[in-house]
């Protein structure tokens, strides 16, 4: 049986930092500790001076997703970029086309990903058409390994669902241990504001932000939380963009309600002034919720450190500037929503989070790997370094410095959200289930290596005490026999 030996690295998990060797066999970690010479190791990697992280689990991506008459950039390019950056698992949003079954939606996404993904993946189904048949199909979808569902409160006429749909989905989710993830923005009001602005001739990208003020997000966040409470179900709010919606989550958790949430790097590192860049450049930064005032960033960091927000996901939904963002040149509401970040989110958070003293190294791993895996029902197979876990490992050099630029990135887009940022740290080697897929920063894997990973129901949202700050250290399981 061929073994791999990673020696002399500094292992970092969400709870611990320590020097240890790792032994890998059949894709799993089989031993951790100081080891004598492993004479039968087929591969030996000296990780001296490197951190050994569990691969990042990005719970929020959109690969090859139809949007505003085009499609986000594909699995082929974006998962290679993810791998080189240190992400080894994504949970991608499979959009239910109206009239399609859940099985067909899942199959469609799996077919698209098959032979085209460099890294492992799971799926959330974004429900757009909750018929009685779909309600009946939900337990089967969960048995097939999909235990998270997204509901959009925005994108009226396309993806948006009404409150009764949301309520029914929340009721069903708690029966089967699924997690409902919500895009919280009031789509009715956004649609109205879009029409008003366009009628006034306000067509430029900046008006995207004007049409989606933070109060609209805060209102929807509040409504989603109250609907979840009435339904008796946990809820997970995605892409929280500022302090006011975060405050809704903080308040609900303080009352003991299981409300959990994510923010994204763009809300921590970019702000609404980017939308006002001249020459239609602002279109590059059109995403939803929109980028906010700079003052919101500090409030989001506070929400991370006080445990209001559990995870960071990229919301990588990448489009080309020249060919795709251009669709909205005369009408901001037609600009495909989304940006990129999966290649560089790890050094960005390491530099401006860990090195800047905002979060500890262990919190960093908690936010990008352990907690996403726990909430998405993938832990402890993913999200940690433990005996029996998949050997998804990032050997991270904290000393390397790089300047982010589209000129050298691997992401398919012709621009980079973080163009010109100086960052510290980079993945030197990345292993996916024990196979080296990135060697000295170069992708050496193949697109047939990524696998669909089954998610278990009754993940962390069902198991932790909402009043506890974190999960790993302080959270107490409230049920037994489930995913953790
Ligand atoms: O702008 C964004 N976030 N695009 C992707 C779709 C979504 O709302 O998550
Ligand atoms: Zn969304
Ligand atoms: Zn998204």
XYZ file of C-alpha atoms and ligand atoms in Angstrom:
495
model
C 0.000 0.000 0.000
C 1.639 3.272 -1.079
C 2.156 5.817 1.654
C 2.911 9.536 1.622
C 4.852 11.180 4.376
C 4.680 14.898 5.026
C 7.335 15.786 7.505
C 8.376 18.751 9.632
C 5.333 20.943 8.906
C 3.351 23.051 11.345
C -0.132 21.579 11.412
C -2.892 24.154 11.844
C -6.516 23.264 12.508
C -9.378 25.347 13.868
C -8.261 24.453 17.377
C -4.544 23.677 17.383
C -1.173 24.645 15.979
C 1.638 22.130 16.435
C 4.646 20.610 14.745
C 3.920 17.133 13.388
C 4.437 14.726 10.550
C 1.476 13.273 8.678
C 1.209 9.846 7.117
C -1.289 9.297 4.319
C -2.599 6.082 2.883
C -5.412 5.533 0.367
C -6.248 9.223 0.415
C -6.757 9.398 4.179
C -4.649 10.663 7.042
C -3.618 7.567 8.965
C -1.106 8.929 11.458
C -0.143 12.298 13.004
C 2.901 12.936 15.173
C 6.668 12.801 15.196
C 7.640 9.837 13.061
C 10.796 7.801 12.661
C 11.955 7.167 9.123
C 9.048 5.845 7.063
C 11.019 3.585 4.790
C 8.044 2.441 2.710
C 6.775 5.946 1.929
C 6.406 6.339 -1.823
C 6.368 10.143 -1.586
C 8.117 12.264 1.030
C 7.423 15.985 1.226
C 9.531 18.156 3.477
C 7.214 20.832 4.872
C 9.867 22.615 6.952
C 8.863 26.267 7.368
C 5.401 25.623 5.973
C 2.001 25.558 7.576
C -0.051 22.461 6.880
C -3.708 23.498 6.649
C -6.775 21.425 5.871
C -7.837 22.365 2.320
C -10.264 25.258 2.262
C -13.946 24.427 1.843
C -15.646 27.196 -0.109
C -19.346 26.767 0.581
C -20.430 29.419 -1.896
C -19.594 29.125 -5.599
C -21.445 29.430 -8.889
C -19.779 27.490 -11.692
C -21.249 27.566 -15.199
C -24.417 29.142 -13.814
C -26.951 30.813 -16.131
C -27.454 34.477 -15.225
C -28.924 37.444 -17.140
C -28.674 35.669 -20.476
C -25.121 34.443 -20.047
C -23.274 31.845 -17.930
C -20.677 32.282 -15.208
C -17.197 31.006 -16.007
C -16.821 27.249 -15.997
C -15.645 24.499 -13.704
C -12.621 23.810 -15.914
C -10.842 27.094 -15.315
C -12.260 28.123 -11.987
C -11.607 24.890 -10.094
C -7.990 24.817 -11.260
C -7.598 28.378 -9.992
C -9.260 27.282 -6.745
C -6.840 24.369 -6.343
C -3.770 26.524 -6.889
C -5.083 28.926 -4.280
C -5.594 26.160 -1.686
C -9.305 25.338 -1.983
C -9.929 21.605 -2.232
C -13.729 21.451 -1.888
C -16.500 23.713 -3.112
C -20.223 23.575 -2.545
C -21.760 24.902 -5.730
C -25.277 26.202 -6.299
C -27.293 24.014 -8.673
C -30.147 26.158 -10.010
C -33.489 24.420 -10.358
C -34.919 25.433 -13.736
C -38.669 25.998 -13.390
C -40.473 22.692 -13.909
C -37.354 20.577 -13.292
C -37.166 17.959 -10.576
C -34.495 18.040 -7.902
C -33.020 14.814 -9.274
C -32.700 16.363 -12.732
C -31.162 19.522 -11.293
C -28.596 17.569 -9.316
C -27.864 15.290 -12.261
C -27.424 18.264 -14.580
C -24.873 19.848 -12.272
C -23.062 16.561 -11.651
C -22.883 15.905 -15.392
C -21.424 19.366 -15.953
C -18.867 18.856 -13.184
C -17.902 15.312 -14.173
C -14.433 15.186 -15.709
C -14.311 18.973 -15.403
C -13.429 19.635 -11.803
C -9.989 19.745 -10.296
C -11.326 19.574 -6.742
C -14.076 17.842 -4.766
C -17.548 19.299 -4.596
C -20.977 19.066 -3.100
C -24.111 20.909 -4.187
C -26.842 23.086 -2.754
C -30.008 23.125 -4.808
C -31.381 26.633 -5.327
C -35.123 26.087 -5.312
C -37.081 28.281 -7.718
C -40.257 26.228 -8.124
C -41.454 24.516 -4.945
C -44.330 22.366 -6.167
C -45.910 19.554 -4.137
C -43.836 17.061 -6.145
C -40.657 18.905 -5.203
C -41.687 18.903 -1.537
C -42.028 15.133 -1.739
C -38.701 14.806 -3.484
C -36.702 16.646 -0.821
C -36.030 13.595 1.412
C -34.708 11.705 -1.625
C -32.430 14.613 -2.535
C -31.061 14.604 1.001
C -30.467 10.842 0.815
C -28.581 11.410 -2.432
C -26.074 13.622 -0.609
C -27.499 17.122 -1.028
C -28.475 18.503 2.363
C -28.474 22.274 1.730
C -30.937 24.360 -0.254
C -30.847 27.998 -1.260
C -33.758 30.366 -1.491
C -33.442 33.715 -3.209
C -35.480 36.572 -1.774
C -34.195 38.711 -4.663
C -33.922 38.533 -8.490
C -37.642 39.048 -9.060
C -39.047 37.210 -12.064
C -36.015 34.920 -12.214
C -34.925 33.206 -9.029
C -36.946 34.936 -6.315
C -39.370 32.928 -4.195
C -42.246 34.303 -2.114
C -42.622 34.114 1.647
C -44.970 31.138 1.633
C -42.483 29.156 -0.457
C -39.781 30.072 1.973
C -41.898 29.069 4.922
C -42.848 25.707 3.411
C -39.224 24.986 2.615
C -38.160 25.841 6.166
C -40.850 23.525 7.569
C -39.702 20.683 5.351
C -36.004 21.293 6.005
C -36.286 20.684 9.717
C -38.031 17.343 9.129
C -35.124 16.042 7.068
C -32.210 17.885 8.699
C -31.539 20.064 5.672
C -30.150 23.568 5.927
C -31.907 26.461 4.213
C -29.503 29.116 2.966
C -30.999 32.456 2.098
C -30.055 35.318 -0.191
C -31.642 38.077 1.876
C -32.582 41.133 -0.162
C -36.120 42.420 -0.786
C -36.556 41.631 -4.490
C -39.855 43.494 -4.883
C -38.403 46.767 -3.672
C -35.210 46.303 -5.691
C -37.253 45.785 -8.841
C -39.206 48.975 -8.151
C -36.077 50.997 -7.459
C -34.442 49.657 -10.616
C -37.405 50.811 -12.714
C -37.460 54.241 -11.046
C -33.722 54.784 -11.537
C -33.743 53.643 -15.150
C -36.735 55.897 -15.882
C -34.629 58.802 -14.606
C -31.857 57.824 -17.021
C -29.621 56.483 -14.256
C -28.163 53.543 -16.121
C -24.545 53.396 -14.913
C -23.142 50.557 -12.757
C -23.131 52.711 -9.614
C -26.939 52.682 -9.590
C -26.800 48.962 -8.940
C -25.856 49.890 -5.366
C -28.479 52.648 -5.191
C -31.154 50.143 -6.187
C -30.161 47.790 -3.368
C -29.672 49.849 -0.193
C -28.556 48.089 2.953
C -31.992 48.576 4.573
C -33.397 46.314 1.877
C -30.939 43.611 2.917
C -31.564 44.226 6.612
C -35.341 43.959 6.152
C -35.060 40.680 4.256
C -32.589 39.295 6.797
C -35.029 40.135 9.586
C -37.951 38.574 7.675
C -36.017 35.391 6.908
C -35.017 35.059 10.555
C -38.590 35.504 11.768
C -39.949 33.021 9.216
C -37.340 30.497 10.355
C -38.334 31.072 13.956
C -42.009 30.571 13.184
C -41.188 27.407 11.236
C -38.895 26.140 14.010
C -36.015 25.659 11.608
C -32.366 26.731 11.590
C -31.385 29.135 8.868
C -28.136 30.259 7.252
C -27.854 33.727 5.726
C -25.360 33.944 2.882
C -23.200 36.883 1.810
C -23.939 39.295 4.667
C -22.620 42.630 3.398
C -22.637 44.929 6.406
C -23.155 45.681 10.055
C -26.914 46.184 10.075
C -27.907 42.793 8.646
C -25.234 41.262 10.882
C -26.932 42.912 13.845
C -30.184 41.094 12.995
C -28.292 37.823 13.145
C -26.520 38.777 16.372
C -29.810 39.658 18.033
C -31.527 36.440 16.953
C -28.627 34.275 18.141
C -28.546 36.108 21.465
C -32.177 35.079 21.923
C -31.202 31.451 21.354
C -32.407 31.092 17.776
C -30.249 28.928 15.473
C -29.387 31.577 12.885
C -25.979 31.320 11.247
C -24.289 33.284 8.527
C -21.462 33.898 6.110
C -19.722 36.934 4.718
C -17.460 37.128 1.679
C -14.031 38.650 0.983
C -15.461 41.331 -1.306
C -17.412 42.862 1.576
C -14.276 42.888 3.716
C -11.866 44.269 1.107
C -13.854 46.262 -1.470
C -16.355 49.082 -1.159
C -18.990 50.908 -3.203
C -16.549 53.464 -4.632
C -15.405 50.732 -7.044
C -18.850 50.831 -8.634
C -18.312 54.466 -9.539
C -15.117 53.846 -11.523
C -15.230 55.647 -14.881
C -15.640 54.091 -18.314
C -18.018 51.309 -17.254
C -15.197 49.810 -15.118
C -17.666 49.822 -12.220
C -19.485 46.921 -13.890
C -16.627 44.659 -12.809
C -17.765 45.150 -9.223
C -21.488 44.532 -9.683
C -22.458 41.765 -7.315
C -25.384 41.251 -4.977
C -25.771 42.365 -2.300
C -23.741 45.310 -3.595
C -20.459 46.522 -2.194
C -21.125 48.851 0.726
C -19.617 51.930 2.327
C -16.127 51.327 3.620
C -17.258 51.807 7.218
C -19.202 48.542 6.983
C -15.982 46.546 6.738
C -14.990 47.096 10.349
C -18.459 46.089 11.455
C -18.154 42.858 9.511
C -14.787 42.084 11.112
C -16.415 42.677 14.492
C -19.203 40.291 13.528
C -16.596 37.697 12.596
C -14.656 38.013 15.813
C -17.673 38.066 18.112
C -18.985 34.877 16.453
C -22.018 36.425 14.760
C -20.708 35.149 11.417
C -19.480 31.555 11.222
C -17.961 31.252 7.788
C -16.369 33.071 4.884
C -17.274 31.907 1.383
C -16.177 33.519 -1.858
C -19.494 33.735 -3.767
C -17.237 33.185 -6.751
C -19.530 33.838 -9.708
C -17.135 35.080 -12.308
C -17.791 36.809 -15.593
C -15.601 38.310 -18.245
C -15.613 42.104 -18.364
C -15.406 42.575 -22.128
C -17.841 39.913 -23.237
C -20.234 39.478 -20.359
C -20.414 42.481 -18.028
C -20.894 44.496 -21.218
C -24.444 43.111 -21.489
C -25.453 45.867 -19.092
C -23.636 48.753 -20.730
C -26.864 50.713 -21.144
C -28.747 49.298 -18.175
C -27.118 48.420 -14.837
C -29.860 45.872 -14.091
C -28.656 43.749 -17.013
C -25.059 43.454 -15.809
C -24.441 39.841 -14.761
C -24.071 39.848 -10.978
C -20.942 38.378 -9.495
C -17.203 38.591 -9.163
C -14.156 36.443 -8.678
C -11.943 35.579 -5.757
C -11.492 31.849 -5.388
C -7.820 31.956 -6.420
C -6.695 34.536 -3.862
C -9.157 34.557 -0.961
C -6.797 32.547 1.226
C -3.750 34.874 1.005
C -6.089 37.882 1.232
C -7.594 36.647 4.480
C -4.227 35.496 5.754
C -2.672 38.905 5.047
C -5.464 41.282 6.015
C -7.028 39.020 8.644
C -4.323 36.977 10.370
C -1.237 39.123 9.739
C -3.207 42.291 10.461
C -4.151 40.847 13.849
C -7.908 40.751 13.249
C -8.223 36.962 13.563
C -5.967 34.203 14.806
C -4.514 31.521 12.589
C -6.944 29.011 14.102
C -9.951 31.284 13.561
C -8.831 31.648 9.952
C -8.991 27.873 9.478
C -12.297 27.761 11.346
C -13.782 30.358 8.968
C -12.525 28.974 5.655
C -12.442 25.247 6.290
C -13.755 23.745 9.541
C -17.006 25.667 9.916
C -18.005 25.496 6.250
C -17.472 21.723 6.405
C -19.498 21.475 9.619
C -22.436 23.529 8.377
C -22.516 21.813 4.998
C -22.465 18.298 6.488
C -18.986 17.416 5.229
C -17.094 17.317 8.520
C -14.870 15.582 9.625
C -14.188 14.090 6.208
C -13.368 17.652 5.112
C -12.368 20.701 7.160
C -9.787 19.249 9.512
C -6.565 17.320 9.867
C -7.454 14.213 11.822
C -6.971 10.494 11.537
C -9.515 9.220 9.038
C -10.086 12.585 7.377
C -9.445 13.028 3.679
C -5.856 14.081 3.102
C -6.864 17.397 1.537
C -3.879 19.465 2.563
C -2.420 22.857 1.800
C 1.281 23.297 2.468
C 1.268 27.034 2.852
C 4.338 29.227 2.721
C 3.602 32.254 4.924
C 6.629 34.180 3.684
C 5.952 34.355 -0.059
C 4.801 37.743 -1.287
C 2.740 38.270 -4.404
C 0.808 41.017 -6.164
C -2.586 39.909 -7.355
C -3.138 40.582 -11.029
C -5.293 39.313 -13.854
C -2.158 39.267 -15.988
C -0.983 36.113 -14.235
C -4.046 34.650 -12.565
C -5.543 31.315 -13.593
C -9.164 32.378 -13.167
C -10.870 32.626 -16.549
C -11.912 36.250 -16.224
C -10.117 39.111 -17.946
C -10.016 41.049 -14.668
C -9.392 40.390 -11.002
C -11.528 41.843 -8.185
C -8.327 42.445 -6.192
C -6.051 43.767 -8.942
C -2.838 45.233 -7.515
C -3.261 44.017 -3.922
C -0.082 42.918 -2.214
C -0.550 39.710 -0.277
C 1.591 37.489 1.843
C 1.455 33.713 1.815
C 0.707 31.199 -0.917
C 0.011 27.500 -1.280
C 3.245 25.774 -2.228
C 1.799 22.272 -2.528
C -1.817 21.087 -2.425
C -3.015 17.520 -1.967
C -6.482 16.258 -2.795
C -7.298 12.976 -1.057
C -3.575 12.327 -0.835
C -2.752 13.096 -4.467
C -0.480 16.045 -5.161
C -2.482 18.389 -7.427
C -0.319 21.498 -6.944
C 3.447 21.203 -6.820
C 5.598 24.260 -6.168
C 2.617 26.453 -7.010
C 1.971 24.753 -10.361
C -1.179 22.764 -11.055
C -0.221 19.160 -11.824
C -3.578 17.445 -11.336
C -6.256 16.419 -13.787
C -9.859 17.511 -14.230
C -11.099 13.997 -13.615
C -9.833 14.018 -10.031
C -12.642 15.995 -8.363
C -15.434 13.900 -6.875
C -18.953 14.543 -5.647
C -18.859 14.261 -1.856
C -22.057 13.298 -0.060
C -23.184 15.783 2.569
C -24.874 14.489 5.698
C -28.063 16.048 7.067
C -28.362 17.459 10.591
C -25.094 19.376 10.293
C -23.807 22.008 12.687
C -26.864 24.263 12.450
C -28.853 21.536 14.208
C -26.225 20.663 16.738
C -24.697 23.684 18.316
C -25.882 25.925 21.043
C -26.799 29.184 19.274
C -25.695 31.097 22.342
C -22.128 29.792 22.098
C -19.614 32.039 20.321
C -17.915 29.449 18.227
C -18.447 25.848 17.436
C -15.262 24.002 17.837
C -14.331 25.184 21.276
C -17.506 26.243 22.950
C -20.430 24.851 20.982
C -22.284 22.033 22.637
C -24.022 19.468 20.465
C -27.751 19.638 21.078
C -28.459 16.364 19.330
C -26.476 13.207 18.934
C -25.853 10.794 16.117
C -25.737 13.393 13.362
C -23.064 14.783 11.140
C -20.352 16.058 13.476
O -23.684 38.716 -7.281
C -23.791 37.566 -6.918
N -23.737 37.279 -5.653
N -23.970 36.592 -7.840
C -24.222 35.248 -7.612
C -25.640 34.945 -7.284
C -25.906 35.195 -5.823
O -26.757 35.988 -5.515
O -25.285 34.579 -4.971
Zn -27.042 35.264 -3.479
Zn -23.871 33.503 -4.572
